[in-house]
Coordinates of C-alpha atoms (C1' of nucleotides) in Angstrom, one line a residue:
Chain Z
X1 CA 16.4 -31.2 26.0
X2 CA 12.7 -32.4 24.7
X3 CA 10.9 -32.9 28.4
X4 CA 9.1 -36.0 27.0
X5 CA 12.1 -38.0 26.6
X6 CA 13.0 -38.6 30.6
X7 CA 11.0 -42.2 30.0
X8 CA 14.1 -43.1 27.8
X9 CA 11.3 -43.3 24.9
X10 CA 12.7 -41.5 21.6
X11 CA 9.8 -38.7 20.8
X12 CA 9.5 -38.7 17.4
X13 CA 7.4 -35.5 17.6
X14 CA 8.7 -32.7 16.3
X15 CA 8.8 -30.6 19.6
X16 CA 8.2 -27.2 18.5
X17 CA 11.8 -26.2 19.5
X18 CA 12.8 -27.9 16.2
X19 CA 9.9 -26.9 13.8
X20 CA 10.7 -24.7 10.9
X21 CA 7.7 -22.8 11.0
X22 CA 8.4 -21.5 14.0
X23 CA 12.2 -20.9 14.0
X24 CA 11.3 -18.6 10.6
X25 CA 8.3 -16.7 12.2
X26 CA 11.0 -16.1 15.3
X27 CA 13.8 -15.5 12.8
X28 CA 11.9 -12.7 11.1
X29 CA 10.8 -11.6 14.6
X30 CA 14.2 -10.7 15.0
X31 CA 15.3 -9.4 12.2
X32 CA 12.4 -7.1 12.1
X33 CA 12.3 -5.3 15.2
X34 CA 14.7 -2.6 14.3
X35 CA 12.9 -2.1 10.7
X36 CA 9.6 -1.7 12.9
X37 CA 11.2 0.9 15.1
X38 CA 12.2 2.9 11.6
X39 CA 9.1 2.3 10.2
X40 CA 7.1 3.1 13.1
X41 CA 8.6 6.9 13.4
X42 CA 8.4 7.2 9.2
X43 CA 4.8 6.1 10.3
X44 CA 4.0 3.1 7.7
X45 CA 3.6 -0.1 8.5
X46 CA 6.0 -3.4 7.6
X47 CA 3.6 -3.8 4.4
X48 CA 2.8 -0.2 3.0
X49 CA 6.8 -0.3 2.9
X50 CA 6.7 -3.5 0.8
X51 CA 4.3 -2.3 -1.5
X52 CA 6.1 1.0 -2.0
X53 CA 9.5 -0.7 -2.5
X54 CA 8.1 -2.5 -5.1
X55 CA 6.4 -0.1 -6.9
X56 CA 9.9 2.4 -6.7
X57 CA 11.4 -0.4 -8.5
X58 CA 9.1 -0.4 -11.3
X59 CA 7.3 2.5 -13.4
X60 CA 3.7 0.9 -13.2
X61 CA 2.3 -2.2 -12.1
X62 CA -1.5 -3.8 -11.6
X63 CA -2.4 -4.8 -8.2
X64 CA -2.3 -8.8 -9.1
X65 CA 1.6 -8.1 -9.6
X66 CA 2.2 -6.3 -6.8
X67 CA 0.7 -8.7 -5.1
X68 CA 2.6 -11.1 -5.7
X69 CA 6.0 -9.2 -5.7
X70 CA 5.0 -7.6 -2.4
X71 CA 4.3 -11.4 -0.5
X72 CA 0.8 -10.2 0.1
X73 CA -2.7 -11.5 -0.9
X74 CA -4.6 -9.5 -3.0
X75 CA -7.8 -8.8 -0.3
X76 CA -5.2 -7.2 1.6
X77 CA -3.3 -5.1 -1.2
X78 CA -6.5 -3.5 -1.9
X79 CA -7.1 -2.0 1.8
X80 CA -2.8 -1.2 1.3
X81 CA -3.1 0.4 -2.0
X82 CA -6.7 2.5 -0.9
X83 CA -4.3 3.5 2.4
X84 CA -1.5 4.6 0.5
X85 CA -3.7 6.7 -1.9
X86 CA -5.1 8.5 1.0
X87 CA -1.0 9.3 2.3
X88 CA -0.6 10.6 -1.1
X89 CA 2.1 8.1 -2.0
X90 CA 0.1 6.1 -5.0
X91 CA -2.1 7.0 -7.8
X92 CA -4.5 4.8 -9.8
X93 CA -5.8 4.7 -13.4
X94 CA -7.5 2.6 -15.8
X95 CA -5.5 0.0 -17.8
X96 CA -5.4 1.2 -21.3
X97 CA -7.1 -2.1 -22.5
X98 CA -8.2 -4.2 -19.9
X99 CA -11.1 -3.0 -18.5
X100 CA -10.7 -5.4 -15.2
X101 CA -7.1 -3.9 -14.7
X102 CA -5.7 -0.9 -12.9
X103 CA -2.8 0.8 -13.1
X104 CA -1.0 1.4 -10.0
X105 CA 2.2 4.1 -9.8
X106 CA 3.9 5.6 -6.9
X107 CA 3.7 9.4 -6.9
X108 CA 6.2 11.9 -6.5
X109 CA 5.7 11.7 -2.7
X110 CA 5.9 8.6 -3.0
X111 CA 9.0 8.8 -4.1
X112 CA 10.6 10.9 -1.9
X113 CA 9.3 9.1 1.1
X114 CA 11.2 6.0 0.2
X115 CA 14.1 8.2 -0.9
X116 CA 14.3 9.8 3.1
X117 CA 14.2 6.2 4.4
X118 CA 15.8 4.2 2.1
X119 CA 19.2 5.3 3.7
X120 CA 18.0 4.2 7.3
X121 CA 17.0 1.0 6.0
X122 CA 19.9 -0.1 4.3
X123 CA 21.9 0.4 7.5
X124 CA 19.9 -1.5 9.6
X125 CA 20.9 -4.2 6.7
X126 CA 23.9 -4.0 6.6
X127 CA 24.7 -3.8 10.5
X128 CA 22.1 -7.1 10.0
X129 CA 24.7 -8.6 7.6
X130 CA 28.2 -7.5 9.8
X131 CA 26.4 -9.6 12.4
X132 CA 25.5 -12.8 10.7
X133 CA 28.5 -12.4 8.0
X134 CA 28.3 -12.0 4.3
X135 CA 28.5 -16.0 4.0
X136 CA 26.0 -16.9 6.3
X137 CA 23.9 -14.5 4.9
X138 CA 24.1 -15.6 1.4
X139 CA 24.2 -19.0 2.4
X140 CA 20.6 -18.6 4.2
X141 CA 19.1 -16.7 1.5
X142 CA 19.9 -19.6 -1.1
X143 CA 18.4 -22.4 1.5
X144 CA 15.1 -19.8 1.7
X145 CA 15.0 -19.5 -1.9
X146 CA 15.3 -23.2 -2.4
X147 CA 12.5 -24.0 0.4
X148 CA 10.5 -21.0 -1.4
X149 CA 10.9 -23.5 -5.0
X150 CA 10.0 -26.5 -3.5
X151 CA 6.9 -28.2 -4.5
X152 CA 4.8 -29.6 -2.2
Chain F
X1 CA 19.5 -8.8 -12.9
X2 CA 18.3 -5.9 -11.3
X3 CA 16.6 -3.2 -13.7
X4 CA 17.7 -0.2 -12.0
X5 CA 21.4 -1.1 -12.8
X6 CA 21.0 -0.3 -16.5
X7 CA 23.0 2.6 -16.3
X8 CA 26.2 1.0 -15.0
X9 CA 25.9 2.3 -11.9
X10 CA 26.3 -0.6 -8.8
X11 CA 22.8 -0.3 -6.9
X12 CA 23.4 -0.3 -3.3
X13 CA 20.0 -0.6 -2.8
X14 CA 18.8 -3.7 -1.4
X15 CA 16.5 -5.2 -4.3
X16 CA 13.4 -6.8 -2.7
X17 CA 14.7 -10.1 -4.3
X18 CA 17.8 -10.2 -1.6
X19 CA 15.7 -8.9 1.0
X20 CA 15.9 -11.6 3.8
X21 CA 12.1 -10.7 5.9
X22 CA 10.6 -11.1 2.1
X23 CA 13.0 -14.2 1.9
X24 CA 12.0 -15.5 5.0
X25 CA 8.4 -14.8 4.4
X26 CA 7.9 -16.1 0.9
X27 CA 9.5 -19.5 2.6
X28 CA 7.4 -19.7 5.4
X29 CA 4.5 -19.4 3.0
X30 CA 5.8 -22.3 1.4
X31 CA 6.1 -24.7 4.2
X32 CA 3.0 -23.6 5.6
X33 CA 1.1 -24.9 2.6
X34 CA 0.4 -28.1 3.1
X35 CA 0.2 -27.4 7.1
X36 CA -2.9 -25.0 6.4
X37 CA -4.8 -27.3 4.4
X38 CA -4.4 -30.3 7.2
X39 CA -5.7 -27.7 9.9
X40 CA -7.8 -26.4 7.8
X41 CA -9.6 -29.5 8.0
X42 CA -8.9 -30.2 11.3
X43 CA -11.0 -26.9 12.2
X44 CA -8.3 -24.9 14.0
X45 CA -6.0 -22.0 12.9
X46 CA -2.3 -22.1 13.0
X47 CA -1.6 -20.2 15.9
X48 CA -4.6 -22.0 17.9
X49 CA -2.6 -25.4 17.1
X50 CA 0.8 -24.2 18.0
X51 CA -0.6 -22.8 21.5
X52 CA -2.3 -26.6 21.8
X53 CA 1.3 -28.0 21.1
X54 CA 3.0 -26.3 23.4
X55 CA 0.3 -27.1 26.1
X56 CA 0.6 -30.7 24.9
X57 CA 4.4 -30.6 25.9
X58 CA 3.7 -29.7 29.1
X59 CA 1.2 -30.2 32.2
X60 CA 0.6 -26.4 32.8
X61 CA 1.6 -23.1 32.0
X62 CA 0.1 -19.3 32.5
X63 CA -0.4 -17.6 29.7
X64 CA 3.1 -15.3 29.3
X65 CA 4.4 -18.4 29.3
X66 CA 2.4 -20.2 26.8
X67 CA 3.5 -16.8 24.5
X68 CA 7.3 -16.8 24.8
X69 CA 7.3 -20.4 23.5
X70 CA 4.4 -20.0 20.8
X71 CA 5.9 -17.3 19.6
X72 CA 2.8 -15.1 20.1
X73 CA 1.9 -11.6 21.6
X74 CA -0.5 -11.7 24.6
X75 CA -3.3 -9.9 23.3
X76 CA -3.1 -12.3 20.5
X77 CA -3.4 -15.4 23.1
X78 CA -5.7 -13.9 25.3
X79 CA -8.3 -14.0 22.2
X80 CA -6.7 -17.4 21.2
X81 CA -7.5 -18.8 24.8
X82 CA -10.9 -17.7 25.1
X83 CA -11.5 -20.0 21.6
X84 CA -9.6 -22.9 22.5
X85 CA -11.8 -22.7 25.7
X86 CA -14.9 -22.4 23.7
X87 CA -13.9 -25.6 21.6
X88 CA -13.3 -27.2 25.2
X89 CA -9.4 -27.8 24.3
X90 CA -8.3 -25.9 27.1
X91 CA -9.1 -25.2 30.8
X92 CA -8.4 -22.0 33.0
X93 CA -7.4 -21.6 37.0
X94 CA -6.2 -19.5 39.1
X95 CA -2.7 -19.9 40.2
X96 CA -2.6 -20.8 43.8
X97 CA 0.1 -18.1 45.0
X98 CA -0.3 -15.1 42.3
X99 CA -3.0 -13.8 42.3
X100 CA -2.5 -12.2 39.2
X101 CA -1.8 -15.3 37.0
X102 CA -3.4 -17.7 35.6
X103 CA -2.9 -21.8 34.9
X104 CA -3.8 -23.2 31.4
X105 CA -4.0 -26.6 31.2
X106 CA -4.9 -28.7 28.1
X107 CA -8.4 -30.5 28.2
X108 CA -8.0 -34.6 27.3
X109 CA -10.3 -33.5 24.4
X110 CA -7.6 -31.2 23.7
X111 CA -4.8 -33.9 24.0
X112 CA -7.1 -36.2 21.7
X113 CA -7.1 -33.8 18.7
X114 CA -3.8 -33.4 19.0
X115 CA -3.6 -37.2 19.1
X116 CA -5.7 -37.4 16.0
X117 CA -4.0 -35.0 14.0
X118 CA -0.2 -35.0 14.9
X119 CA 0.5 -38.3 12.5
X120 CA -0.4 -36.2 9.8
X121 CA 1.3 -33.1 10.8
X122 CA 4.3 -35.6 10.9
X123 CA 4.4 -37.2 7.4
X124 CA 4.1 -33.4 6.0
X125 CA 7.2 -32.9 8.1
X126 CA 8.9 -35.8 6.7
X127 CA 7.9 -34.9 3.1
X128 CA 9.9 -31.6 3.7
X129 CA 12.7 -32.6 5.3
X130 CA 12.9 -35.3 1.9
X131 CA 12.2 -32.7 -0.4
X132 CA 14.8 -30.1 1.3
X133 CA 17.5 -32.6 2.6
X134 CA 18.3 -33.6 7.0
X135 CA 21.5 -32.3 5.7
X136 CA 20.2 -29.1 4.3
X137 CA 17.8 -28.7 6.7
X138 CA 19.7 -28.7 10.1
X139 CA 21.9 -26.2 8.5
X140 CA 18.7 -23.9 8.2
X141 CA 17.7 -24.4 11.6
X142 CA 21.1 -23.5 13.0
X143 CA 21.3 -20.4 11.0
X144 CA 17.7 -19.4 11.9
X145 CA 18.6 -20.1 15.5
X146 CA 21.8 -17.9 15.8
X147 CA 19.8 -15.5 13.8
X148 CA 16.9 -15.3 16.6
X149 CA 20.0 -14.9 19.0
X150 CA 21.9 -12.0 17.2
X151 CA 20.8 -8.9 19.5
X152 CA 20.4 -5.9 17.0
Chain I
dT1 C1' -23.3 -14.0 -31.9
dC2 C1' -24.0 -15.5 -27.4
dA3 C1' -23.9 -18.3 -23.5
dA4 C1' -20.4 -20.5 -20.5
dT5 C1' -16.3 -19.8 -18.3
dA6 C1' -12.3 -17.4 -16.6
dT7 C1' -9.8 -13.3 -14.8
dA8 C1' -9.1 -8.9 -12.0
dG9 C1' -10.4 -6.7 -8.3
dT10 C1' -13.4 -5.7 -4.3
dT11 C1' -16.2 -6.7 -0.3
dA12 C1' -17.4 -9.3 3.8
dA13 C1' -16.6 -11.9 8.0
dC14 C1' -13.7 -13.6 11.0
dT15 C1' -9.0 -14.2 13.2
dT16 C1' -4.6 -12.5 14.3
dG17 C1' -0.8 -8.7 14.7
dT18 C1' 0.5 -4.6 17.0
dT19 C1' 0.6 -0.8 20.2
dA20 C1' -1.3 1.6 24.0
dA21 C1' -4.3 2.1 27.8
dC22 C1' -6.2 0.0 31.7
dT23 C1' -7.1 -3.3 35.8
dT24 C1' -5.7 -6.1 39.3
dC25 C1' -2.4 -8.1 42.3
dA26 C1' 2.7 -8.3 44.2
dT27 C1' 6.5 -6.4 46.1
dG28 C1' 10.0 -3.4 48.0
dG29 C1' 11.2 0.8 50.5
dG30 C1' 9.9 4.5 53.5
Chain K
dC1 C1' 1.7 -0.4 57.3
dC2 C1' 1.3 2.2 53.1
dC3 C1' 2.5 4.0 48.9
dA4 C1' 5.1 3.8 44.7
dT5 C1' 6.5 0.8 41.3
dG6 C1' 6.3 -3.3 38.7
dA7 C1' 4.2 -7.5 36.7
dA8 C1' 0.3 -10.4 34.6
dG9 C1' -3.6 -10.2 31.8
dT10 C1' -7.3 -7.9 29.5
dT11 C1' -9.5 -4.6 26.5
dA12 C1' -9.6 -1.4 22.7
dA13 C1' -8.6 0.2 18.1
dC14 C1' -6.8 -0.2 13.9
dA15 C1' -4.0 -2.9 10.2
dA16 C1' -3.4 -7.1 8.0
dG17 C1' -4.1 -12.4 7.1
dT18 C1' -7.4 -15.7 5.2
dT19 C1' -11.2 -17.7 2.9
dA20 C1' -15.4 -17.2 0.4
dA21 C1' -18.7 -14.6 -2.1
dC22 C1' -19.5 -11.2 -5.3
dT23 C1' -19.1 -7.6 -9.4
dA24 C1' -17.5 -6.4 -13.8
dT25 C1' -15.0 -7.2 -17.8
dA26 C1' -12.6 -10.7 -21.1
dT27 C1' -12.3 -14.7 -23.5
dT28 C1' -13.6 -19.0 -25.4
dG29 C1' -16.2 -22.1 -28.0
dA30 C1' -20.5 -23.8 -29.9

DNA sequence: TCAATATAGTTAACTTGTTAACTTCATGGG
DNA sequence: CCCATGAAGTTAACAAGTTAACTATATTGA
């Protein structure tokens, strides 16, 4: 119950119980403790992971893409990508015609990396999806998506 | 489609597209749009405003607390508290049993921004639940909710 | 051609996220 | 009573989020 309301006076505030910026900051909370605890012994964080997903499902990318595939703002990709090339995992070269551009790929490491964790991950999604239920998920990805279209 | 299914073969892999943290964090993004330019303005981060919401809906709280319902890690709020403190938003004491806790309490300067901006943290409320649907949107929060409550 | 403007990426400065170590006070069992 | 253990906060160190300024290259139009 909303602790404002023993006055009998309707809050319309939106106590924060029912705001949906917080329910989907705690949603992801949850759903991401057990991929922290993988991720945390394969010793990357939540966002190196991202970026090499992203860059295992395509052959060569520029940072501005990744970017934006990888949900992260550029400022922050750069300090990813100069991380990652350190591990080993990605290399960088020039863009053939655009002098402003580079060309990001994940390395062989790289590759196998994912490939040694990959299996992990996918069963901590689908023990994710046993829980919730294929509907429910699908159903809640399709409302995310939608809210993700909207324009404000 | 996904590219890596060219050769027929059924990808088990979970394509970042269907990932539900990405999901859920491309839509908070969205909803948090509008929200960041309004406190933007106002002159206080995100987090700093949910902490003074949460203090807003009650008379006092210590600081664990205070980070269970802002969703917010103490080290996190510790820093958070010291600038709320600084802006005069919030007051410290010592709890009068525990010595090791602490009472936060919300300044009436800090209840008066609140005042001053919660209308138009409202109407960008409204707008979303117009956009989304009420119908659409309670479904959301239930399935967020049950997803904070699955134990994984 | 060349100056104005736009784009890609980096750097800087500040705030927060995240984990671990640390300090102080409480509490329960010997 | 005293020590071991636990709980509440803080501090530290590093990664990432966020906005703005900046560099270098491209592109456009007069």
């Amino acid at each position: 119950m909303d602790e404002q309301e023993s006055d009998g006076v309707k809050r319309v505030s939106i106590s924060t119980e029912k705001s949906l910026p917080i329910a989907l900051l705690r949603a992801r909370e949850s759903v991401m403790g057990p991929i922290r605890s993988m991720l945390a012994n394969a010793g990357v964080t939540e966002q190196q992971w991202r970026v090499l997903r992203v860059l295992d499902e395509n052959t060569s990318m520029d940072p501005t893409e990744i970017a934006e595939r990888s949900c992260l703002l550029l400022p922050s990709l750069t300090r990813i990508l100069q991380t990652l090339g350190e591990k080993g995992y990605v290399d960088r070269s020039p863009h053939p015609t655009d002098g402003r551009r580079l060309r990001i790929t994940i390395t062989p490491s790289g590759r196998r990396f994912i490939a040694s964790n990959m299996a992990e991950s996918e069963r901590i999604a689908a023990r994710l999806e046993s829980h919730l239920g294929k509907d429910k998920m699908e159903l809640l990805l399709d409302l995310l998506n939608e809210l993700d279209g909207l324009r404000l």
